[in-house]
PDB file of N, CA and C in Angstrom:
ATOM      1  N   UNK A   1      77.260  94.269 -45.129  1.00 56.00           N
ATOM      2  CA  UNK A   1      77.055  93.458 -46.309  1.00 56.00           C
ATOM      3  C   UNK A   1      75.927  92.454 -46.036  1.00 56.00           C
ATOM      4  N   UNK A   2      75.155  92.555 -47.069  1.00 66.00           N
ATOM      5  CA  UNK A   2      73.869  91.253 -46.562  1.00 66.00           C
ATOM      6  C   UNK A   2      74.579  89.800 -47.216  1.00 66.00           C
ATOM      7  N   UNK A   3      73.784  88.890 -46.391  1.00 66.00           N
ATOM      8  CA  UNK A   3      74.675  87.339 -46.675  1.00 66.00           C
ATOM      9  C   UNK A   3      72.934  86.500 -47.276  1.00 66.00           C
ATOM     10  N   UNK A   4      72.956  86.591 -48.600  1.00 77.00           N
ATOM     11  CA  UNK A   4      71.687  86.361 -49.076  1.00 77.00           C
ATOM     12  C   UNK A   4      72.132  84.993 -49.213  1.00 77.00           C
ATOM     13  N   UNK A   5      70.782  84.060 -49.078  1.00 79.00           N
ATOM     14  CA  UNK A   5      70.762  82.923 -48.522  1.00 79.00           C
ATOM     15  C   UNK A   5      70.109  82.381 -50.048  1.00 79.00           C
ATOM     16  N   UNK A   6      70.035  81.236 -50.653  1.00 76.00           N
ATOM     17  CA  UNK A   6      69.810  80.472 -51.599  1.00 76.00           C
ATOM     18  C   UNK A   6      68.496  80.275 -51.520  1.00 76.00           C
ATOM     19  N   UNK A   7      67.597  80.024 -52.627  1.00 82.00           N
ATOM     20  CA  UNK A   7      65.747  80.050 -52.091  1.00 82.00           C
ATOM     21  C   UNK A   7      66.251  78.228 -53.427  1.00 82.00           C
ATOM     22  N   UNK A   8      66.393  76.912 -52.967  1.00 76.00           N
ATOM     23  CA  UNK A   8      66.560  76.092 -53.287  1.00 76.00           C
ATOM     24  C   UNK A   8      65.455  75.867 -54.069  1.00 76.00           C
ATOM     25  N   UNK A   9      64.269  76.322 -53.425  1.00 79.00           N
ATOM     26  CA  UNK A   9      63.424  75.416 -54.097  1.00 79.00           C
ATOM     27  C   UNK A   9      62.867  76.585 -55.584  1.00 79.00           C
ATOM     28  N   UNK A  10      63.126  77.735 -55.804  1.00 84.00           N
ATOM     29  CA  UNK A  10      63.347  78.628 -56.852  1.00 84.00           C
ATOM     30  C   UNK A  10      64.557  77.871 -57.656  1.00 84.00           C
ATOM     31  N   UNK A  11      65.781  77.967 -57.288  1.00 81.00           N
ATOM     32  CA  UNK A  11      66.702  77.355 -57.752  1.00 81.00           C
ATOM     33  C   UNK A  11      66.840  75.914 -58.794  1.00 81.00           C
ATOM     34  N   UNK A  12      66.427  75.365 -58.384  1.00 81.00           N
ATOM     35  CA  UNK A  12      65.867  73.823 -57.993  1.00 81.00           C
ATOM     36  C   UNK A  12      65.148  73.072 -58.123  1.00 81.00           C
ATOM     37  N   UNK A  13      63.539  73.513 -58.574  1.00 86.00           N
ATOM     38  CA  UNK A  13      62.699  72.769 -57.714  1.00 86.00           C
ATOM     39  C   UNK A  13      62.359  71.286 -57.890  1.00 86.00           C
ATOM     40  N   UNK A  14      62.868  70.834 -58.963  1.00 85.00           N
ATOM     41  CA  UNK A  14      63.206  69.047 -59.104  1.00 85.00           C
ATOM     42  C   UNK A  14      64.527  68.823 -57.645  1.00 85.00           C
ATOM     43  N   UNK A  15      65.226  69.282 -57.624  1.00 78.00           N
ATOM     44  CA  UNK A  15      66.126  68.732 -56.703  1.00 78.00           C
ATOM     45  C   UNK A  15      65.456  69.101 -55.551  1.00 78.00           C
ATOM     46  N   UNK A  16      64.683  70.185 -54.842  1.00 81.00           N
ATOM     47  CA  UNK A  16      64.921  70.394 -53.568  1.00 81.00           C
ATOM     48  C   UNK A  16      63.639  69.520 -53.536  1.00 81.00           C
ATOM     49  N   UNK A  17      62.955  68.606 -54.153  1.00 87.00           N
ATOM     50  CA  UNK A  17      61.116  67.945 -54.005  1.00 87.00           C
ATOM     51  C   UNK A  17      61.964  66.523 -53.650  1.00 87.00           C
ATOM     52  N   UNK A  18      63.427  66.309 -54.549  1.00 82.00           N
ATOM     53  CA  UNK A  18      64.114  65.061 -54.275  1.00 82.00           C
ATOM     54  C   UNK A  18      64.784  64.514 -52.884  1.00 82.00           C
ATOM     55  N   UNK A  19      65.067  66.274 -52.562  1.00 78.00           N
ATOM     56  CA  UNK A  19      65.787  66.167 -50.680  1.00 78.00           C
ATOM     57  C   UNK A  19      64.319  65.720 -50.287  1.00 78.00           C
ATOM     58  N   UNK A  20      63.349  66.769 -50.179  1.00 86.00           N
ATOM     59  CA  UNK A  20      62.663  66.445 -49.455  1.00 86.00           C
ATOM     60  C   UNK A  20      61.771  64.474 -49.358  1.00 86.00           C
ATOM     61  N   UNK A  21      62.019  64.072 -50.502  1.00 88.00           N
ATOM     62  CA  UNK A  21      61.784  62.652 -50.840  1.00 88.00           C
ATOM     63  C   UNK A  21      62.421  61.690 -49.466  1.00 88.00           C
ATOM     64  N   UNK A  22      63.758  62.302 -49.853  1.00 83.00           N
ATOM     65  CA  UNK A  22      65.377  61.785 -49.405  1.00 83.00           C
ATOM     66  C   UNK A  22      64.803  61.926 -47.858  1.00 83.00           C
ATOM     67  N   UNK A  23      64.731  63.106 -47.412  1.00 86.00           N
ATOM     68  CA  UNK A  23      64.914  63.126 -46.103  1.00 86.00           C
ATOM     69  C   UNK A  23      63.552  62.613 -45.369  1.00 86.00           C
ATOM     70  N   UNK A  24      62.317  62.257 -45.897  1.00 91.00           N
ATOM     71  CA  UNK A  24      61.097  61.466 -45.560  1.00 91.00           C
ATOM     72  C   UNK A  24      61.744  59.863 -45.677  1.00 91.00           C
ATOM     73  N   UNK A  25      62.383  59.600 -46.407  1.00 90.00           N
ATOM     74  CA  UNK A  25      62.629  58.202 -46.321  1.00 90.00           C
ATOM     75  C   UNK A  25      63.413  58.052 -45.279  1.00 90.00           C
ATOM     76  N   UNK A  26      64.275  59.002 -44.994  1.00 88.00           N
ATOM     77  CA  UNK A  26      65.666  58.658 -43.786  1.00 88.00           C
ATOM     78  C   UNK A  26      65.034  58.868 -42.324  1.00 88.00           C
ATOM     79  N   UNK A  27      63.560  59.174 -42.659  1.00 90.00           N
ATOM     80  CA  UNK A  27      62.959  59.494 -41.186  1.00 90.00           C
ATOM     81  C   UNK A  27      62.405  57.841 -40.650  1.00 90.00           C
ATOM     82  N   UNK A  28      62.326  57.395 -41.793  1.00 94.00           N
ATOM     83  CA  UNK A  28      61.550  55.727 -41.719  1.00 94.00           C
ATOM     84  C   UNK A  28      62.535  55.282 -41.092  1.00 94.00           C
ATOM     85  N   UNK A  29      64.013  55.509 -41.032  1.00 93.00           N
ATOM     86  CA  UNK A  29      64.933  54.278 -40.964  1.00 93.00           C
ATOM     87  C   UNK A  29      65.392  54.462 -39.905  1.00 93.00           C
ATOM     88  N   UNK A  30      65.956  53.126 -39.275  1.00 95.00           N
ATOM     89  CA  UNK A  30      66.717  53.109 -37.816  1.00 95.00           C
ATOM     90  C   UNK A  30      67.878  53.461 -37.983  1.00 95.00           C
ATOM     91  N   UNK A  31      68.406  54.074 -39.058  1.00 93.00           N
ATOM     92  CA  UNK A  31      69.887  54.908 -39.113  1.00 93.00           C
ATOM     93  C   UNK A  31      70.298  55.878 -38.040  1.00 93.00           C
ATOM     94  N   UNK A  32      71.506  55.939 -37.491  1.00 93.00           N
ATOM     95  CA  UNK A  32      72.103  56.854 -36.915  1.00 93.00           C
ATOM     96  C   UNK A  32      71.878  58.256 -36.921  1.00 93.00           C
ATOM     97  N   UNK A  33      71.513  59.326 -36.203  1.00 90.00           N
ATOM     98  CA  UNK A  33      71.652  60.586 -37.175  1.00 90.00           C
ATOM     99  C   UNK A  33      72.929  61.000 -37.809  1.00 90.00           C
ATOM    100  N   UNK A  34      74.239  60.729 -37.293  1.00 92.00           N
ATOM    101  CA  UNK A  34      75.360  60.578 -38.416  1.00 92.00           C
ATOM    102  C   UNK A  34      74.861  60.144 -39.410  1.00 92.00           C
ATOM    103  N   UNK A  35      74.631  58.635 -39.325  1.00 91.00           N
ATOM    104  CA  UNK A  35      74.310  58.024 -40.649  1.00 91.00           C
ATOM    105  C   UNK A  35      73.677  58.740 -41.821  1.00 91.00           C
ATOM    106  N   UNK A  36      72.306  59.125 -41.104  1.00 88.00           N
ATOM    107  CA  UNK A  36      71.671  59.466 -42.183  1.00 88.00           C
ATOM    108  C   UNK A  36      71.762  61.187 -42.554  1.00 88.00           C
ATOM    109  N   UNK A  37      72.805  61.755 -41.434  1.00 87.00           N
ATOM    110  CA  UNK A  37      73.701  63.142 -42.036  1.00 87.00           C
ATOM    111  C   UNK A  37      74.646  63.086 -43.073  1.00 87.00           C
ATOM    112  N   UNK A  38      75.050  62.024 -43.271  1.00 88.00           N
ATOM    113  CA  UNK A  38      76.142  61.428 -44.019  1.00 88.00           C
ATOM    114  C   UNK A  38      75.652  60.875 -45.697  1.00 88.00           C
ATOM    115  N   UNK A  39      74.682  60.357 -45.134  1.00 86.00           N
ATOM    116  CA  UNK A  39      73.620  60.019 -46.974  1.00 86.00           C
ATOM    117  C   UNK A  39      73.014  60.990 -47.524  1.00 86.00           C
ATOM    118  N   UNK A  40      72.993  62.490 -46.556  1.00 80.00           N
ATOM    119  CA  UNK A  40      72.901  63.397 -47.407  1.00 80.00           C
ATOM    120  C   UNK A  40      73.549  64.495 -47.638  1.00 80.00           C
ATOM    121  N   UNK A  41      74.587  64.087 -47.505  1.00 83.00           N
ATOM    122  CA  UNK A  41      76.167  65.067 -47.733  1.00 83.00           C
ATOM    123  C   UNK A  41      76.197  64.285 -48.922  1.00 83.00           C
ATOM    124  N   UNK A  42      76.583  62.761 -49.005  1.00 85.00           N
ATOM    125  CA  UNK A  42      76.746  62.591 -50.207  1.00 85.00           C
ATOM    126  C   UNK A  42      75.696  62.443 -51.223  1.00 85.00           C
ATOM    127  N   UNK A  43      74.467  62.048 -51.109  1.00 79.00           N
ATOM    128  CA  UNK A  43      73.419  62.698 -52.049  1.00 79.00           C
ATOM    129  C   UNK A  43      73.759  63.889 -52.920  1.00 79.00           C
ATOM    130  N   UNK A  44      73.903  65.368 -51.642  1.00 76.00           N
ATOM    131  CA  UNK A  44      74.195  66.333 -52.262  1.00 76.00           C
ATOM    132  C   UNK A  44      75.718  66.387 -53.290  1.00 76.00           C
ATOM    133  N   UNK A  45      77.046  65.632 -52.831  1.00 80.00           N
ATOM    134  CA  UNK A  45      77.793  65.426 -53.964  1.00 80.00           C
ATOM    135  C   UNK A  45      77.659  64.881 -55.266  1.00 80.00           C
ATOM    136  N   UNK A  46      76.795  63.321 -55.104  1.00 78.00           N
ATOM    137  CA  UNK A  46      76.318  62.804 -56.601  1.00 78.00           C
ATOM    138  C   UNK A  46      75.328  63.995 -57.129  1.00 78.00           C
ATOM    139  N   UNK A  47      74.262  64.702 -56.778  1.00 69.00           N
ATOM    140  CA  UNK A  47      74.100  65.567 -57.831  1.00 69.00           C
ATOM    141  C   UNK A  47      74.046  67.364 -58.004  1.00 69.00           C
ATOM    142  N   UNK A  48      75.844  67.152 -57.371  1.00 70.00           N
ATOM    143  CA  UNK A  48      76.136  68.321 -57.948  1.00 70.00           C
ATOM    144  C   UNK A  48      76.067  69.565 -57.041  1.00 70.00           C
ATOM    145  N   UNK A  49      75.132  69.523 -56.066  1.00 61.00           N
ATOM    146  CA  UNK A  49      74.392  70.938 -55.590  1.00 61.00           C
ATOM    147  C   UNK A  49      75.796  71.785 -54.883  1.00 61.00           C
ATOM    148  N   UNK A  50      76.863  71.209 -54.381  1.00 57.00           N
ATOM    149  CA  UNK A  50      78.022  71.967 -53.852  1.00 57.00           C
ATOM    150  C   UNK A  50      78.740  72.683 -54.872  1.00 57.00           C
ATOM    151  N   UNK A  51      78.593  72.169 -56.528  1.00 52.00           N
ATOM    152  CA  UNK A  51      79.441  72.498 -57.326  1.00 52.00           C
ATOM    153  C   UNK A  51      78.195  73.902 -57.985  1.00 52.00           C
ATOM    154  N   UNK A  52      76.884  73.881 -57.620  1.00 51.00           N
ATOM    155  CA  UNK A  52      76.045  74.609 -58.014  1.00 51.00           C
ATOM    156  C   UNK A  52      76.139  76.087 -57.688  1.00 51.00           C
ATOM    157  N   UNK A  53      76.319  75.479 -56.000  1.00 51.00           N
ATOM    158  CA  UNK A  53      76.286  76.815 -55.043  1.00 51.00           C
ATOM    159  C   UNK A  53      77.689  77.543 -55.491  1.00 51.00           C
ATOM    160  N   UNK A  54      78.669  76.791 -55.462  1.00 49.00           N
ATOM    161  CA  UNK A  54      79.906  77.191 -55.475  1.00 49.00           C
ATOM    162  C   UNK A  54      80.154  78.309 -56.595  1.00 49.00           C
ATOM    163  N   UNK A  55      79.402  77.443 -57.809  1.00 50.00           N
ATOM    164  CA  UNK A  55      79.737  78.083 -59.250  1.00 50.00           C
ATOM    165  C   UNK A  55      79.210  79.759 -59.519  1.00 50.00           C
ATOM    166  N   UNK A  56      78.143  79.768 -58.461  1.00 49.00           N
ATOM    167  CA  UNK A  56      76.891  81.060 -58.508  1.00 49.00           C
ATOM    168  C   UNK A  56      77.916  81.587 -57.263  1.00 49.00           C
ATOM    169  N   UNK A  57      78.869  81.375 -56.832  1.00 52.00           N
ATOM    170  CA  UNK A  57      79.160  82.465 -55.624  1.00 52.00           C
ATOM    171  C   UNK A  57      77.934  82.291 -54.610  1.00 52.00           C
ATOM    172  N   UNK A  58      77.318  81.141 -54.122  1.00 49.00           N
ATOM    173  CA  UNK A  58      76.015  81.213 -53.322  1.00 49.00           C
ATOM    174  C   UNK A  58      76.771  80.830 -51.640  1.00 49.00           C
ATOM    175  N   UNK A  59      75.848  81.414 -50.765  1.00 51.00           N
ATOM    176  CA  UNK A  59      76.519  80.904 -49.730  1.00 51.00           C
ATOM    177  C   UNK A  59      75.593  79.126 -49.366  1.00 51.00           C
ATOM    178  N   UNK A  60      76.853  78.442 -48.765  1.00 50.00           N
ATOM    179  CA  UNK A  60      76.395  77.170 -48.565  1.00 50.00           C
ATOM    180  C   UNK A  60      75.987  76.663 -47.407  1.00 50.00           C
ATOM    181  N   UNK A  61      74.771  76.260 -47.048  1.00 50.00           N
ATOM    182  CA  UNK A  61      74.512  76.450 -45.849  1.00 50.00           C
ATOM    183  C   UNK A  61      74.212  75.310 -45.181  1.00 50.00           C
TER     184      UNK A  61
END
């Protein structure tokens, strides 16, 4: 069985230009890498993208 992988930024491409925003700013900061693993777990809950993947049967990666 193939395990086809999500092309986000097809999907997406306002949200995945926003990670990439997200994760340039978290490179500036003296945050933890927890920390700033953690601001984008929940990033990805406020908008949605777990309930996205989920809804399409996508695998989550």
């Amino acid at each position: 069985m193939e395990n086809k992988r999500l092309n986000m930024y097809k999907a997406a491409p306002e949200l995945y230009k926003a990670m990439l925003s997200l994760e340039n700013a978290l490179q500036q900061t003296s945050l933890t890498p927890i920390e700033k693993e953690l601001i984008k777990i929940r990033a990805s809950q406020i908008n949605g993208w777990n309930r996205i993947a989920i809804s399409t049967e996508l695998p989550i990666d």
